[in-house]
Structures are given as C-alpha cells and as structure tokens.
Amino acid sequence: MSVKSFSTEIAGKKLIIETGKLADQANGSCTVRYGDTVVLATAVMSQTIREGIDYFPLMVDYEEKLYAAGKIKGSRFIKREGRPSDEAILTARLVDRALRPFFDEKMRNDVQVVITVLSIDDENDPDIISLIAASCAVYMSNIPWQGPVGCLRVGRVNGEWVLNPSNEAREKSEFDLVMAGTGEKVAMMEAEAEETAEGVILEAIEFGQKHMKKITKLIEEVRSEVGAEKIKGDTEEIDKEEKEEIENLEKKVKDFTKDKLKESLNIKDKLEREEAITKIKDELNISLKEDNEISKERRERAAMILQEMLDKEAKRLMLEEEERVDGRKLDEVRPVSCQVGLLPRTHGSGLFNRGETQVLSIVTLGSPGDEQLIDTMEESGKKHYMHHYNFPGFSVGEVIPMRGPKRREIGHGALAEKAVMPLLPDKEDFPYTIRVVSEVLSSNGSSSQASVCGSSLALMDAGVPLKKAVAGIAMGIIMDDQEKEYKILTDIQGIEDHSGGMDFKVAGTRDGITAIQLDVKISGLTLEICRETLEKAKQARLKILETMNKIIPEPRKELSEYSPRIETLKIDPEKIRDVIGRGGETINEIIEECGGRDITKIDIEDDGLVLITSSDAKMSEKALEWVKQITREIEVGEIYEGDVIQIIKDRNNPNKEIGAIVEILPEKDGMVHISEFSHKHINKVSDLVDVGDHIKVKVMEVDKERGRIGLSVKALTESKDKNYHQKKRDKKDFRKK
C-alpha cells in the first residue's frame, strides 16, 4: 500500500488520518493525529469461526505506552509496561461499546482491535482519537461492519459550548460528555457532570451531532480511497437443502413451545422464571432426541432458536401489549428498600434493594497517606476517593471463578465513582482517604446504578459530609425490526436488557445529572429518544431518592467510633525538616511512641499542613502536642523546663566548665552560660547541675541566623536568693527550685 493522508478540521485543529505506512499485515490499520497526540489502530479477523459460543467474540485492547509521554516506569525493578491500568481498560471499553452494535451479532469469527498510543500531548486526550482510529481501521478493512462511527467530546465553559476541550478546559467545564455516533443517531455516551440539568445535556448532544458528520465523512473518504472489499464472516448464505432443514427445525421448536413461552415470561420471580425456561429447553431436547435424524448440533441450534423466540416474545409483549415480564408498567420502578448501619465495626454501610437487585456498600476512612498513587501514561498523582465494585457468580446463581476484577467490574465501579465524586466534600474540609466497596449480592438488572445508591447511603452513614444524596437508574428501549415503533422502559431488569435495544444509565441528585453511560444494540438513538429517556429517568431518580431520604436524610454529624480521627496543624514549611528529622528519625519516633503505625499516621503536605490520623484519641493528642512543641517558635522571655544534656567545657582548658546545654523542646536546645546560673561567682557548672537534671530556664536571646538560644537560670531568681549560694552537696535542693 502507498502512504495516503486524509484530514479535516475539528474545533480549530487538524484531524489527520494516515494509511499505508504502519502495520500493513493487519486487515485494516491507520494512524490518527490530533495536535501532537498520535494513535495507531489495527483490526484483524480470524479466518475460522470459534465453535461452541453463543456471542460475537470481539476484543478491543488499548495499549498505553509510557514512551508516548516521555516517561519511564517508576518501579525500580520493572520498567516494561505491565497489566493495563484502570484508565486503559475504561478506554478499551469505550471503544468496544461504540463498535459492537455495528457488527452482526451472529458472527463467530474472532475480531481484535488493538489501539496503541504512540505520542501524547498535554492537551488532547487519546480516548476520542482512539475511537476514531478504531472505527476507521475496521471500516477500511475487509471485516464485515456496518459503520462508520465518529467520536467527539463536548463541554461548556462559562455558558459557551466547547468542542473537544483541552485537558485544561475540561477542568473548567460544567460537564464532560463523550459521544459516538453517525451524525443522525447517538450510539454511545459517557458523561460526568456537576448536577447538570437534562435540558443542557440534550443541547450538548445536539451540538455534538452537528459536528459528528465531519468525522464520519472523513472516514468514508478513507474507505472509498483505500478500503478493501468486505468479506463474509460466519453469516454466509446456506444452501437450499440446509435452509429447509433449519426452517423445519424452527417449526418443530415453535410447535413444541406453543403457549409455554408466554406462560414462562409471565412468571415474576427471576429464578422461578429461569427454572421454567430451563425446563422447556430440557423437554425440547428430549423431544428432539427421540427423532434419530436430528443430530446433537441441530439440537444445540434448536436451543438457540428457542432463546431467540423468547427474546422476540418478550419484545412483542412489551411493544404491542405494554406488558412486562414482572407485570410492571413501562415507567414503573421496582420496589425499593434501603438500610444503613448494618455492620457493627465498619465505618459506614448501606444496603440498597431494587426488585431482585441487591447491593451492599461499605465505607472505609483512612489517612491522607492511604491515597492511591497514580502513575500512568497520562497522569501522575494521587487519588483520595475510590469505589470498587464486585460482582461474584452467586449474585446471578452461577459458578464463576474468583480471579480478580474483570473489565466489566472495573467499568461499573468507575461509573459509580464518577456519579458520586461531584458531591464529595473538598479535601481541605474532609482530609480523609475514602474507599467504598460495593458488593453485588443479587443481580437482576442495573447493579451499577444500585451501587451508586448504596454508596450514597453508606457515605452518609459514615458521616462523610456528602452535599446531597445520589441515585441512579437504568433505562431501556424496545423497538420493532424497522426501528420505527419503540417503547421506553424504566428500571430494566436482566431479560429486558438482553432483549432490548439500549442500556441508558443515568445517575444524579434531585437537582441534576452527575453521570451517564449509554450502550445500544440498535443503530443508535435519535435526539427525541434521548429527550424522552432523560425525562423518564429523572422521574424515576426522584422517586428512588425519596425512599433513600426517608432512611437517612443527611450525613451523620459524628463519625463512627471506629473511624480514625484526623487532627490538622499548619506549620512553617521551613520546619517540615524538623518534624521529619534526619532520615525520618523524628517522625518515626513520634509514631512509635504514639501507638505505632497501626494506630497513628502522620502526613505532611508541602505547604506545611500536618495531618495526624489516629484511632486512639489520647495518642492523637500526644502526637499533635509533640509536633507543636517541635515547631513552636521560641521567643525571648518565655520560661521552659528541660533536661541538661551536656556540660560544656573550654576547648583550651578541659578542666574549665563554661556552661550547660538544656533541651527545652524536642530537638530544640539552648545554652546556659556559667555566669547565668547564679548572681554570684561559681567555679564549676557541675557544682550545681549534672547531665540528666531537670531544671527551669528563661529565654534571654534567640539568634535565628546562627541557630543559637541563650538561656538563664538566675533570671528566674532574686539576687539575694540563698539557694544560689549552695555548694554541690546541696544540688538536690537547687533542682527543686
């Protein structure tokens, strides 16, 4: 292939697609450049089908390369990139969710899309560019795909729309909306917002759609110039004899099931319904077995036909009769119940039930030092709020190996985290590190949005000053085959998600939206469908919030007795080294003397903010006082009590004593000259004090430049005080004075 370059202008910057230079052995490959961010996308399809699966095997991998940002991995022992970061997994999911609806779901050839970030600047996030590159690579290849799709980001700063805002502009924007689609319809959305009104989000979608056509037109231009002829995957036409055989099999399945499908779909309880469907499948298999001419492969095909018929019947009931499998109205939310404070020793807990979906969220508060360190291609920093989502097999009655979080769990956890983030207190006001874990105990639709609700309940129970309660709901759609007639479904459950055309998750407060995630199985959503969905989602959200507010209307005023307490102290940044000490000696001593690291932690910010976290109030007070003493400014005229730590002798005459060093504060000492012990002459300092004696002194001089402090004992006494004429044998009486 010869090198070809295609470009257009988006938001005042050139979007450049180049083909024919890199990775020519892939079915399709291209690089996309926007600013100085460059990504390579490749698409490959296997030549053979994968047997024994009932889904389309699409893999999307997003490769973060540290060299793209001019970085070397921070680990001393491992310098090669390792497992994908959560951010990389989320970007891969973003691309997957936009591409998947445009593949034939009956295809069984493996398709892999690999996106490699080659260069990254500080302005243009590679997620948008990656999706455009992936769309172009698949569309220009010979892989069957009904694209293309474009992708862009929309923000609003000071009331003005911003297309593909830079990273800096995104910080100032009211929301961050990523959308993919064809220009006429939206196929995927991801948004985080600060209680943005539904109407504003709709305007943002409309604004984005106007510019989407520019991107899809560019990809169309690439395909028309260098695109390969599309081949057929595992959807090729079958011969006449096999077609008749399959039609005959479909008739047998239909005759066998008759009214059984509708009867099973009318069972409200999920487990009972699934048992009834399993029984129908088993009985069908036994019936077909009796016909010796029907092979095992055909019986497996019959099971797939039965599942398709179930989905069609469920769709028909909702579309034509407005009848849902559990008897609800189309806009009805399943019964909701909540509880807080379930667990006795955790810092906060909330249980959220919606229908057969149940999520238990638990809050743990930690010190600022418990923050998660972030070191990825795009950013380096710390994260003080984390939400982790777990989806074990038992939640859906299945046996699934526990092998750590999967992509779906990471994605759902990030969505719930995004929904709650805008309502959290500022770190300056609530300096704790916050971790929420949502355990899905039972699932029948939208456990991610249940974890949003559970997180809100648990945070309030923990005493985290959440500004408002947050709730989420998942919306669905049922469409006819021509995608003309449709019904919007509120609070979809599992079977409705499987047979429906979209999963539109919306989270927020009573005043606006904080997070959106949209996936579709159809060609996309019109603006009118988005408008209707957002309005119905708002009504459902308000209803759920009403129930949640009855359980806990506002955050608790006090933290749990088992939560750590954080005391803060602002010190002069110049004194940070005094608190830390040489090699951390001082700060480690404070921690050990105040219960050890399991009890007390000390974090110091660069601006001099000291945060002492302790689960023991006495130890916290002790550590705080210790730091105060170390950093205390010593003033002339102040009186201290301290220990004599050294008797100073004359360098030229070792037998002559010239003074004593007294430690008046931790790591702070001063000198009492021999003339400052008594109003009358004394021969030796040791006639009055020894090392280890505890005496009272007055500050007479502070030389900050030389770091010297002059102390006096005699300044605390009158000149005729007889105690100062005592000899060494009376030192005990002197020390008492």
XYZ file of C-alpha atoms in Angstrom:
737
model
C 0.000 0.000 0.000
C 1.146 3.520 -0.694
C 1.012 6.110 2.068
C -2.165 8.193 1.977
C -3.143 11.109 4.194
C -6.638 12.459 4.849
C -7.581 15.405 7.038
C -10.318 17.685 8.238
C -10.579 20.426 10.842
C -12.352 19.845 14.145
C -12.533 22.631 16.753
C -9.780 24.582 15.039
C -7.323 21.670 14.944
C -6.455 19.278 12.160
C -7.610 15.683 12.460
C -5.262 13.655 10.250
C -5.755 10.011 9.250
C -2.811 8.281 7.582
C -2.824 4.824 5.990
C -0.309 2.587 4.237
C 2.688 3.355 6.462
C 2.339 1.104 9.542
C 1.075 -2.428 10.272
C 0.129 -3.394 6.721
C -0.373 -7.088 7.528
C -3.456 -6.326 9.612
C -6.838 -6.468 7.877
C -7.035 -2.736 8.446
C -4.680 -0.189 10.009
C -4.281 3.568 10.289
C -2.817 6.281 12.458
C -4.813 9.256 13.647
C -3.240 12.508 14.794
C -4.886 15.364 16.652
C -2.500 18.007 17.926
C 0.583 16.034 18.987
C -1.423 13.015 20.133
C -0.994 10.076 17.759
C -2.540 6.595 17.952
C -2.225 3.505 15.793
C -5.292 1.289 15.359
C -5.302 -2.178 13.806
C -8.162 -4.579 13.086
C -7.750 -8.311 12.475
C -10.318 -11.073 11.934
C -9.655 -14.795 12.260
C -10.145 -16.896 9.137
C -12.023 -19.594 11.027
C -15.001 -19.391 13.344
C -14.883 -20.153 17.040
C -17.017 -23.163 17.860
C -19.275 -23.585 20.867
C -20.009 -19.959 21.714
C -23.273 -18.012 21.616
C -21.859 -14.487 21.293
C -19.809 -12.409 18.872
C -16.132 -12.601 20.009
C -14.887 -9.015 19.721
C -11.731 -7.997 21.609
C -10.619 -4.386 21.983
C -7.221 -3.733 23.558
C -5.929 -0.273 24.386
C -2.167 -0.134 24.857
C -0.721 2.691 26.949
C 2.926 3.182 26.051
C 4.905 5.269 28.529
C 7.286 6.354 25.779
C 4.349 8.238 24.260
C 4.577 10.668 27.167
C 8.359 10.515 27.506
C 8.152 8.506 30.730
C 9.973 5.520 32.209
C 8.094 3.327 34.677
C 8.648 4.410 38.281
C 9.306 0.919 39.673
C 12.975 0.181 40.402
C 12.610 -3.440 39.365
C 10.124 -3.421 36.456
C 10.472 -0.981 33.588
C 8.274 -2.700 30.984
C 4.584 -1.776 30.844
C 2.550 -4.331 32.808
C -1.145 -5.072 33.094
C -3.444 -2.356 31.730
C -4.288 0.468 34.110
C -7.922 1.043 35.018
C -7.881 4.055 32.709
C -6.685 1.889 29.800
C -9.422 -0.674 30.488
C -12.060 2.060 30.563
C -10.863 3.431 27.217
C -10.918 -0.059 25.691
C -14.492 -0.491 26.930
C -15.403 2.915 25.500
C -14.243 1.819 22.029
C -15.822 -1.631 22.324
C -19.221 -0.194 23.277
C -19.218 2.102 20.231
C -18.099 -0.503 17.678
C -20.030 -3.590 18.813
C -23.582 -2.537 17.773
C -22.493 -2.320 14.131
C -21.258 -5.920 13.878
C -23.576 -8.808 13.032
C -24.070 -10.431 16.449
C -24.387 -13.823 14.726
C -20.773 -13.663 13.537
C -18.444 -16.145 15.263
C -15.101 -15.104 13.767
C -12.737 -13.591 16.337
C -12.193 -9.895 15.704
C -9.471 -7.997 17.543
C -8.938 -4.253 17.536
C -5.660 -3.043 19.046
C -5.092 0.647 19.748
C -1.538 1.729 20.548
C -0.816 5.243 21.774
C 2.375 6.403 20.059
C 2.514 10.038 21.177
C 0.553 12.130 23.637
C 0.467 15.844 24.364
C -0.939 17.642 27.387
C -3.999 18.968 25.561
C -5.696 16.189 23.612
C -6.902 13.065 25.369
C -6.244 9.934 23.258
C -9.622 8.311 24.074
C -11.526 10.279 21.397
C -8.796 9.770 18.821
C -8.596 6.057 19.640
C -12.252 5.507 18.868
C -11.972 7.379 15.566
C -8.877 5.340 14.658
C -10.570 2.053 15.567
C -13.654 2.984 13.555
C -11.506 3.822 10.528
C -9.336 0.681 10.799
C -12.357 -1.635 10.902
C -14.282 0.264 8.232
C -11.411 0.340 5.725
C -10.673 -3.364 6.295
C -12.408 -6.363 4.715
C -14.091 -7.181 8.049
C -17.925 -7.086 7.863
C -19.064 -3.999 9.757
C -21.911 -1.523 9.289
C -20.024 1.619 10.363
C -18.535 4.096 10.421
C -18.983 5.940 13.708
C -17.362 9.181 14.779
C -16.491 10.351 18.268
C -16.033 13.715 19.970
C -16.124 15.430 23.330
C -18.412 18.285 24.362
C -18.005 20.682 27.273
C -19.395 24.029 28.380
C -17.272 26.767 29.911
C -18.896 29.970 31.148
C -22.061 29.145 29.238
C -20.222 28.635 25.934
C -20.126 25.291 24.099
C -16.645 23.846 23.654
C -15.933 21.094 21.135
C -13.117 18.698 22.070
C -11.976 20.876 25.001
C -8.342 20.615 26.031
C -7.452 18.977 29.332
C -7.177 22.426 30.892
C -10.593 23.487 29.563
C -12.155 20.252 30.815
C -11.204 21.246 34.355
C -13.299 24.401 33.971
C -16.215 22.769 32.142
C -19.599 22.123 33.778
C -19.541 18.588 32.414
C -17.502 16.226 30.258
C -19.558 14.435 27.598
C -18.019 11.875 25.250
C -20.343 10.708 22.487
C -20.067 8.429 19.473
C -22.470 8.013 16.602
C -23.264 8.589 12.970
C -24.363 12.207 12.973
C -28.054 11.322 12.898
C -28.021 8.972 15.882
C -26.093 8.508 19.121
C -24.570 5.048 19.598
C -22.564 5.525 22.797
C -22.249 8.132 25.542
C -20.149 8.614 28.628
C -20.568 11.693 30.800
C -19.584 13.100 34.152
C -21.253 16.274 35.315
C -21.839 18.543 38.286
C -25.622 18.281 38.667
C -26.278 19.367 35.100
C -29.901 19.774 34.007
C -31.345 17.308 31.499
C -32.069 20.111 29.049
C -28.430 21.194 28.990
C -27.277 17.628 28.314
C -29.722 17.418 25.405
C -28.368 20.661 23.968
C -24.851 19.237 24.285
C -25.879 16.094 22.374
C -27.460 18.188 19.644
C -24.358 20.382 19.438
C -22.123 17.322 19.150
C -24.230 15.701 16.443
C -23.773 18.719 14.192
C -20.023 18.127 14.132
C -20.095 14.316 14.080
C -20.834 14.156 10.357
C -17.493 15.792 9.608
C -15.686 12.869 11.211
C -17.759 10.096 9.615
C -17.411 11.811 6.247
C -13.613 11.739 6.633
C -13.679 8.007 7.431
C -15.939 7.410 4.423
C -13.364 9.217 2.297
C -10.610 6.923 3.602
C -12.619 3.805 2.740
C -13.550 4.988 -0.730
C -9.869 5.654 -1.465
C -8.072 2.685 0.149
C -10.780 0.428 1.591
C -10.863 -3.330 0.952
C -13.892 -5.251 -0.249
C -15.869 -6.664 2.654
C -15.841 -10.424 3.092
C -18.444 -12.551 4.851
C -17.878 -13.971 8.279
C -19.876 -16.812 9.760
C -23.082 -15.410 8.282
C -22.651 -16.690 4.738
C -25.621 -17.989 2.866
C -26.560 -21.644 3.367
C -27.606 -23.971 0.613
C -31.235 -24.695 -0.155
C -31.307 -28.123 1.499
C -29.800 -26.842 4.779
C -32.115 -23.862 4.752
C -35.140 -26.135 4.505
C -33.754 -28.278 7.330
C -33.366 -25.242 9.616
C -36.833 -23.960 8.748
C -38.226 -27.389 9.614
C -36.326 -27.291 12.920
C -37.730 -23.835 13.708
C -41.260 -25.140 13.047
C -40.712 -28.062 15.415
C -39.470 -25.714 18.145
C -42.418 -23.376 17.602
C -44.957 -26.225 17.657
C -43.410 -27.686 20.799
C -43.356 -24.444 22.791
C -46.757 -23.033 21.686
C -48.032 -21.054 24.697
C -45.240 -22.234 27.006
C -43.036 -19.215 26.254
C -45.640 -16.634 27.243
C -46.504 -18.616 30.379
C -42.850 -18.706 31.446
C -42.384 -14.997 30.727
C -45.354 -14.171 32.939
C -43.545 -15.596 35.985
C -42.452 -12.548 38.010
C -39.697 -14.149 40.094
C -36.411 -14.312 38.145
C -35.215 -17.670 39.472
C -38.605 -19.306 39.012
C -38.831 -17.907 35.503
C -35.370 -19.181 34.600
C -36.196 -22.606 36.035
C -39.336 -22.734 33.902
C -37.367 -21.750 30.768
C -34.670 -24.331 31.551
C -37.379 -26.963 31.918
C -38.797 -26.057 28.472
C -35.304 -26.351 26.955
C -34.737 -29.738 28.578
C -38.106 -31.059 27.444
C -37.413 -29.764 23.927
C -34.047 -31.530 23.863
C -35.638 -34.814 24.986
C -38.362 -34.485 22.363
C -35.833 -33.855 19.573
C -33.641 -36.716 20.784
C -36.451 -39.141 20.037
C -36.068 -38.173 16.398
C -32.916 -40.073 15.438
C -32.423 -37.897 12.359
C -31.779 -34.775 14.458
C -28.086 -34.540 15.380
C -26.558 -33.097 18.533
C -25.502 -29.996 16.576
C -29.070 -29.465 15.418
C -30.371 -29.839 18.976
C -27.905 -27.146 20.060
C -29.179 -24.998 17.216
C -32.726 -25.638 18.457
C -31.756 -24.292 21.902
C -30.507 -21.092 20.238
C -33.727 -20.839 18.235
C -35.709 -21.193 21.451
C -33.726 -18.353 23.062
C -34.364 -16.132 20.035
C -38.062 -16.904 20.263
C -38.028 -15.987 23.961
C -36.439 -12.628 23.196
C -38.910 -11.964 20.396
C -41.873 -12.870 22.587
C -40.626 -10.640 25.413
C -40.216 -7.770 22.927
C -43.661 -8.377 21.442
C -45.353 -8.353 24.844
C -43.768 -5.015 25.735
C -44.131 -3.365 22.341
C -47.652 -4.481 21.449
C -49.302 -5.156 24.804
C -47.145 -2.915 27.054
C -46.798 -5.926 29.306
C -43.510 -6.518 31.136
C -42.391 -9.902 32.409
C -42.880 -8.883 36.046
C -46.216 -7.157 35.449
C -44.979 -3.598 35.875
C -45.994 -0.578 33.845
C -43.406 0.634 31.345
C -42.403 3.606 33.527
C -42.657 1.829 36.867
C -39.687 1.345 39.207
C -39.432 -1.941 41.058
C -39.983 -1.864 44.855
C -37.097 -0.060 46.577
C -35.911 -0.561 50.155
C -32.824 0.727 51.984
C -30.971 0.197 55.237
C -27.890 1.778 56.818
C -25.574 0.866 59.672
C -25.796 -2.887 59.102
C -22.226 -3.778 60.063
C -21.046 -3.058 63.621
C -17.339 -2.365 63.094
C -17.161 -0.795 59.635
C -17.022 2.991 59.308
C -20.262 3.106 57.322
C -22.557 0.735 55.417
C -25.644 0.899 53.229
C -27.864 -1.818 51.764
C -29.880 -0.982 48.662
C -32.581 -3.245 47.232
C -34.442 -2.631 43.992
C -36.509 -5.612 42.935
C -34.178 -8.625 42.873
C -31.059 -6.462 42.665
C -29.282 -6.069 45.988
C -26.043 -4.198 46.687
C -24.205 -3.778 49.979
C -21.820 -0.787 50.033
C -19.187 -0.349 52.752
C -17.140 2.773 53.506
C -13.634 2.798 54.965
C -11.967 6.048 56.024
C -8.198 6.295 56.048
C -5.383 8.768 56.468
C -4.223 11.035 53.633
C -1.262 8.679 53.275
C -3.662 5.906 52.218
C -4.341 7.680 48.922
C -3.846 5.667 45.749
C -0.772 6.659 43.768
C -1.451 7.120 40.056
C 1.418 6.640 37.602
C 0.095 6.150 34.084
C 0.921 7.378 30.618
C -1.421 10.351 31.022
C -1.093 11.339 34.663
C 0.909 11.068 37.836
C -0.709 11.961 41.130
C -2.897 10.758 43.966
C -6.485 9.662 44.304
C -8.307 10.137 47.600
C -11.714 8.657 46.670
C -12.088 5.125 45.312
C -15.089 2.971 44.504
C -14.567 -0.754 43.948
C -17.365 -2.897 42.552
C -17.521 -6.683 42.962
C -19.823 -8.993 41.002
C -19.471 -12.596 42.283
C -21.083 -15.517 40.490
C -23.538 -16.276 43.279
C -25.244 -12.926 42.625
C -26.754 -14.471 39.482
C -26.844 -18.059 40.706
C -23.814 -19.131 38.688
C -20.438 -20.751 39.381
C -17.769 -18.240 38.330
C -14.079 -18.499 39.407
C -12.897 -15.626 41.623
C -9.957 -14.281 39.609
C -9.929 -10.604 40.497
C -11.895 -7.761 38.900
C -12.884 -8.145 35.263
C -13.278 -5.300 32.763
C -16.993 -5.049 33.466
C -16.408 -4.699 37.205
C -13.789 -2.007 36.675
C -16.146 -0.176 34.318
C -19.150 -0.326 36.650
C -17.005 0.729 39.617
C -15.681 3.738 37.704
C -19.210 4.758 36.682
C -20.477 4.716 40.278
C -17.341 6.569 41.403
C -17.937 9.219 38.760
C -21.575 9.632 39.860
C -20.681 10.384 43.492
C -17.477 12.438 43.016
C -19.122 15.873 42.481
C -20.977 15.576 45.802
C -17.965 14.770 47.972
C -16.595 17.441 50.328
C -13.402 19.264 49.430
C -10.278 17.534 50.635
C -9.356 20.606 52.696
C -12.625 20.276 54.639
C -12.573 16.477 54.944
C -8.988 15.255 54.515
C -9.735 11.540 54.783
C -8.972 8.998 52.085
C -12.324 7.368 51.265
C -12.792 3.861 49.893
C -16.221 2.449 49.049
C -16.668 -1.212 48.158
C -19.973 -2.273 46.611
C -20.722 -5.979 46.900
C -23.397 -7.142 44.464
C -25.245 -9.823 46.431
C -28.074 -10.358 43.957
C -28.480 -9.046 40.436
C -31.385 -8.727 38.070
C -30.561 -5.574 36.166
C -28.539 -2.420 36.764
C -26.385 -3.361 39.720
C -24.067 -0.471 38.770
C -26.800 2.072 39.494
C -27.755 0.200 42.658
C -24.135 0.631 43.763
C -24.491 4.403 43.204
C -27.431 4.383 45.615
C -25.633 2.068 48.048
C -22.539 4.306 48.008
C -24.632 7.373 48.824
C -26.287 5.618 51.762
C -23.005 4.244 53.119
C -21.155 7.573 52.843
C -23.894 9.359 54.760
C -23.907 6.596 57.362
C -20.130 7.029 57.747
C -20.543 10.744 58.473
C -18.896 11.864 55.237
C -20.424 15.320 54.606
C -21.924 14.423 51.228
C -23.574 17.532 49.790
C -26.655 15.630 48.571
C -27.900 12.085 48.130
C -27.154 10.465 44.766
C -29.196 7.809 42.950
C -29.077 6.076 39.584
C -31.447 4.255 37.243
C -31.059 2.192 34.058
C -33.406 2.843 31.156
C -34.138 0.552 28.211
C -35.915 0.549 24.859
C -37.910 -1.954 22.857
C -38.052 -1.368 19.083
C -39.607 -3.115 16.145
C -37.355 -4.605 13.453
C -37.583 -1.434 11.348
C -36.587 0.702 14.367
C -39.630 2.929 13.948
C -42.011 1.942 16.737
C -40.495 1.950 20.237
C -41.280 1.939 23.941
C -39.056 3.384 26.667
C -38.615 1.119 29.700
C -37.835 2.427 33.174
C -35.640 0.355 35.513
C -34.804 -2.522 33.175
C -34.126 -5.992 34.505
C -31.911 -8.706 33.052
C -34.198 -10.146 30.376
C -35.186 -6.630 29.224
C -31.535 -5.663 28.914
C -30.827 -8.828 26.915
C -33.771 -8.488 24.537
C -33.882 -4.676 24.447
C -32.049 -2.143 22.336
C -30.272 0.063 24.853
C -28.869 0.332 28.369
C -29.078 4.031 29.258
C -27.758 4.592 32.793
C -28.396 7.990 34.384
C -27.221 8.993 37.879
C -27.649 12.251 39.758
C -29.254 14.216 42.553
C -32.638 15.906 42.798
C -31.053 18.920 41.071
C -29.273 17.364 38.104
C -27.214 14.680 36.422
C -23.774 13.614 37.646
C -23.064 10.632 35.352
C -24.348 8.991 32.157
C -23.424 5.791 30.378
C -25.186 4.679 27.195
C -24.777 1.438 25.247
C -27.012 0.366 22.365
C -27.706 -2.792 20.383
C -29.511 -0.914 17.632
C -28.247 1.632 15.096
C -28.457 4.432 17.667
C -30.804 6.876 19.347
C -32.383 9.987 17.951
C -32.386 13.210 19.924
C -36.099 12.732 20.621
C -35.495 9.301 22.181
C -32.707 10.781 24.321
C -35.052 13.548 25.475
C -37.824 11.133 26.461
C -35.390 8.784 28.180
C -33.739 11.502 30.264
C -37.107 12.859 31.385
C -38.371 9.442 32.480
C -35.018 8.713 34.160
C -35.356 11.918 36.180
C -38.827 10.921 37.421
C -37.506 7.504 38.469
C -34.434 9.015 40.147
C -36.548 11.398 42.225
C -38.732 8.511 43.356
C -35.720 6.472 44.478
C -34.193 9.496 46.248
C -37.455 9.970 48.130
C -37.149 6.453 49.566
C -33.446 6.893 50.372
C -34.050 10.208 52.149
C -36.595 8.584 54.451
C -33.852 6.247 55.712
C -31.071 8.815 56.100
C -31.936 12.390 55.033
C -28.456 13.815 55.654
C -24.960 12.680 56.684
C -24.459 11.739 60.318
C -22.961 14.517 62.402
C -20.397 12.247 64.038
C -18.024 9.678 62.586
C -18.210 6.071 63.760
C -16.367 5.386 66.994
C -14.184 3.003 64.970
C -13.247 5.619 62.376
C -9.827 7.231 62.687
C -9.674 10.890 63.681
C -7.618 13.426 61.816
C -6.095 16.410 63.583
C -4.574 19.121 61.417
C -1.883 21.671 62.157
C -0.370 24.282 59.846
C 3.358 24.811 60.364
C 6.042 26.885 58.672
C 7.205 24.835 55.631
C 10.752 25.600 56.748
C 10.098 23.489 59.850
C 8.998 20.358 57.963
C 12.533 19.009 58.147
C 12.480 19.462 61.939
C 9.380 17.267 62.234
C 10.759 14.629 59.881
C 14.258 14.640 61.319
C 17.400 13.134 59.861
C 16.416 10.120 57.768
C 12.896 10.272 59.211
C 14.185 9.668 62.729
C 11.980 12.226 64.474
C 8.690 11.432 62.759
C 9.240 7.698 63.214
C 9.905 8.238 66.921
C 6.650 10.183 67.287
C 4.691 7.443 65.511
C 6.237 4.653 67.590
C 5.697 6.498 70.875
C 2.079 7.179 69.897
C 0.999 3.591 69.325
C 2.848 2.606 66.170
C 1.755 2.727 62.550
C -1.343 0.622 63.175
C -2.645 3.353 65.494
C -1.122 6.637 64.336
C -0.086 8.005 60.951
C 1.404 11.399 60.165
C 1.256 13.022 56.734
C 2.899 16.336 55.879
C 1.980 18.378 52.795
C 4.491 20.595 51.013
C 2.649 23.722 52.185
C 3.228 22.793 55.845
C -0.143 21.147 56.558
C 0.395 18.343 59.071
C -2.330 15.696 59.293
C -2.275 13.294 62.229
C -4.570 10.292 61.809
C -5.156 8.053 64.821
C -7.748 5.590 66.067
C -6.808 6.482 69.667
C -7.778 9.957 70.886
C -5.036 10.097 73.537
C -2.338 9.074 71.087
C -3.630 11.631 68.585
C -3.428 14.384 71.206
C 0.055 13.278 72.227
C 1.346 13.310 68.647
C -0.252 16.692 67.966
C 1.334 18.237 71.048
C 4.702 16.714 70.128
C 4.621 18.304 66.658
C 3.522 21.624 68.187
C 6.487 21.569 70.528
C 8.939 20.757 67.719
C 7.658 23.567 65.533
C 6.976 26.076 68.266
C 8.646 29.455 67.786
C 10.801 30.221 70.830
C 10.502 33.817 71.990
C 12.642 35.891 74.330
C 11.175 35.987 77.844
C 9.479 32.563 77.696
C 10.084 30.107 80.514
C 10.705 26.388 79.905
C 11.584 23.297 81.851
C 14.145 20.992 80.279
C 16.846 18.397 80.800
C 20.552 19.109 80.958
C 22.010 17.108 78.086
C 25.634 18.297 78.131
C 28.176 20.187 80.272
C 30.241 22.452 78.018
C 33.993 22.707 78.662
C 36.574 25.203 77.452
C 38.379 23.901 74.346
C 41.696 25.269 75.584
C 41.246 24.179 79.182
C 39.291 20.890 79.575
C 39.137 21.344 83.330
C 37.217 24.573 82.954
C 33.405 24.393 82.560
C 31.749 27.286 80.716
C 28.085 26.300 80.592
C 25.391 23.666 80.093
C 23.146 22.669 77.165
C 19.475 22.315 78.107
C 16.871 20.682 75.809
C 13.812 22.876 76.242
C 11.736 21.321 73.409
C 12.157 18.157 71.332
C 15.105 18.753 69.020
C 15.446 22.306 70.464
C 18.131 23.248 72.958
C 19.892 26.317 74.290
C 22.892 27.150 76.414
C 23.061 28.418 79.987
C 26.419 30.173 80.371
C 28.126 29.641 83.736
C 27.501 33.290 84.530
C 23.737 32.749 84.088
C 23.391 30.155 86.845
C 23.867 32.430 89.842
C 24.033 36.059 90.782
C 27.384 35.253 92.430
C 30.508 33.645 91.081
C 30.651 29.824 90.860
C 33.706 27.767 89.959
C 32.053 24.868 88.131
C 28.720 24.288 86.431
C 28.782 20.731 87.756
C 28.739 22.145 91.277
C 25.096 22.954 90.580
C 23.840 20.566 87.830
C 24.660 17.223 86.210
C 23.641 15.727 82.865
C 20.067 14.460 83.178
C 18.951 17.063 85.716
C 15.590 18.718 85.038
C 15.713 22.487 85.565
C 13.723 25.624 84.812
C 15.188 28.283 82.496
C 14.259 31.585 80.903
C 14.970 32.526 77.277
C 17.256 35.555 77.143
C 18.322 35.591 73.486
C 17.292 33.983 70.163
C 19.745 34.182 67.268
C 17.778 32.673 64.334
C 20.552 33.204 61.803
C 23.114 31.250 63.842
C 20.525 28.921 65.352
C 21.518 29.758 68.954
C 19.357 30.236 72.018
C 20.668 31.882 75.196
C 19.140 30.666 78.480
C 19.355 31.803 82.093
C 18.614 30.310 85.490
C 19.469 33.315 87.587
C 16.916 35.461 85.709
C 14.215 33.451 87.477
C 15.551 34.356 90.965
C 16.277 37.399 93.025
C 19.937 38.290 93.533
C 19.747 37.539 97.284
C 18.219 34.060 96.842
C 20.308 31.948 99.222
C 19.694 28.765 97.276
C 22.121 30.028 94.633
C 24.996 30.097 97.178
C 24.685 26.354 97.886
C 27.544 24.045 97.030
C 27.459 20.766 95.135
C 26.273 18.838 98.195
C 23.020 20.871 98.060
C 22.291 20.340 94.331
C 19.137 18.406 95.135
C 17.577 21.482 96.751
C 18.700 23.606 93.788
C 16.940 21.333 91.294
C 13.727 21.585 93.259
C 13.900 25.326 92.979
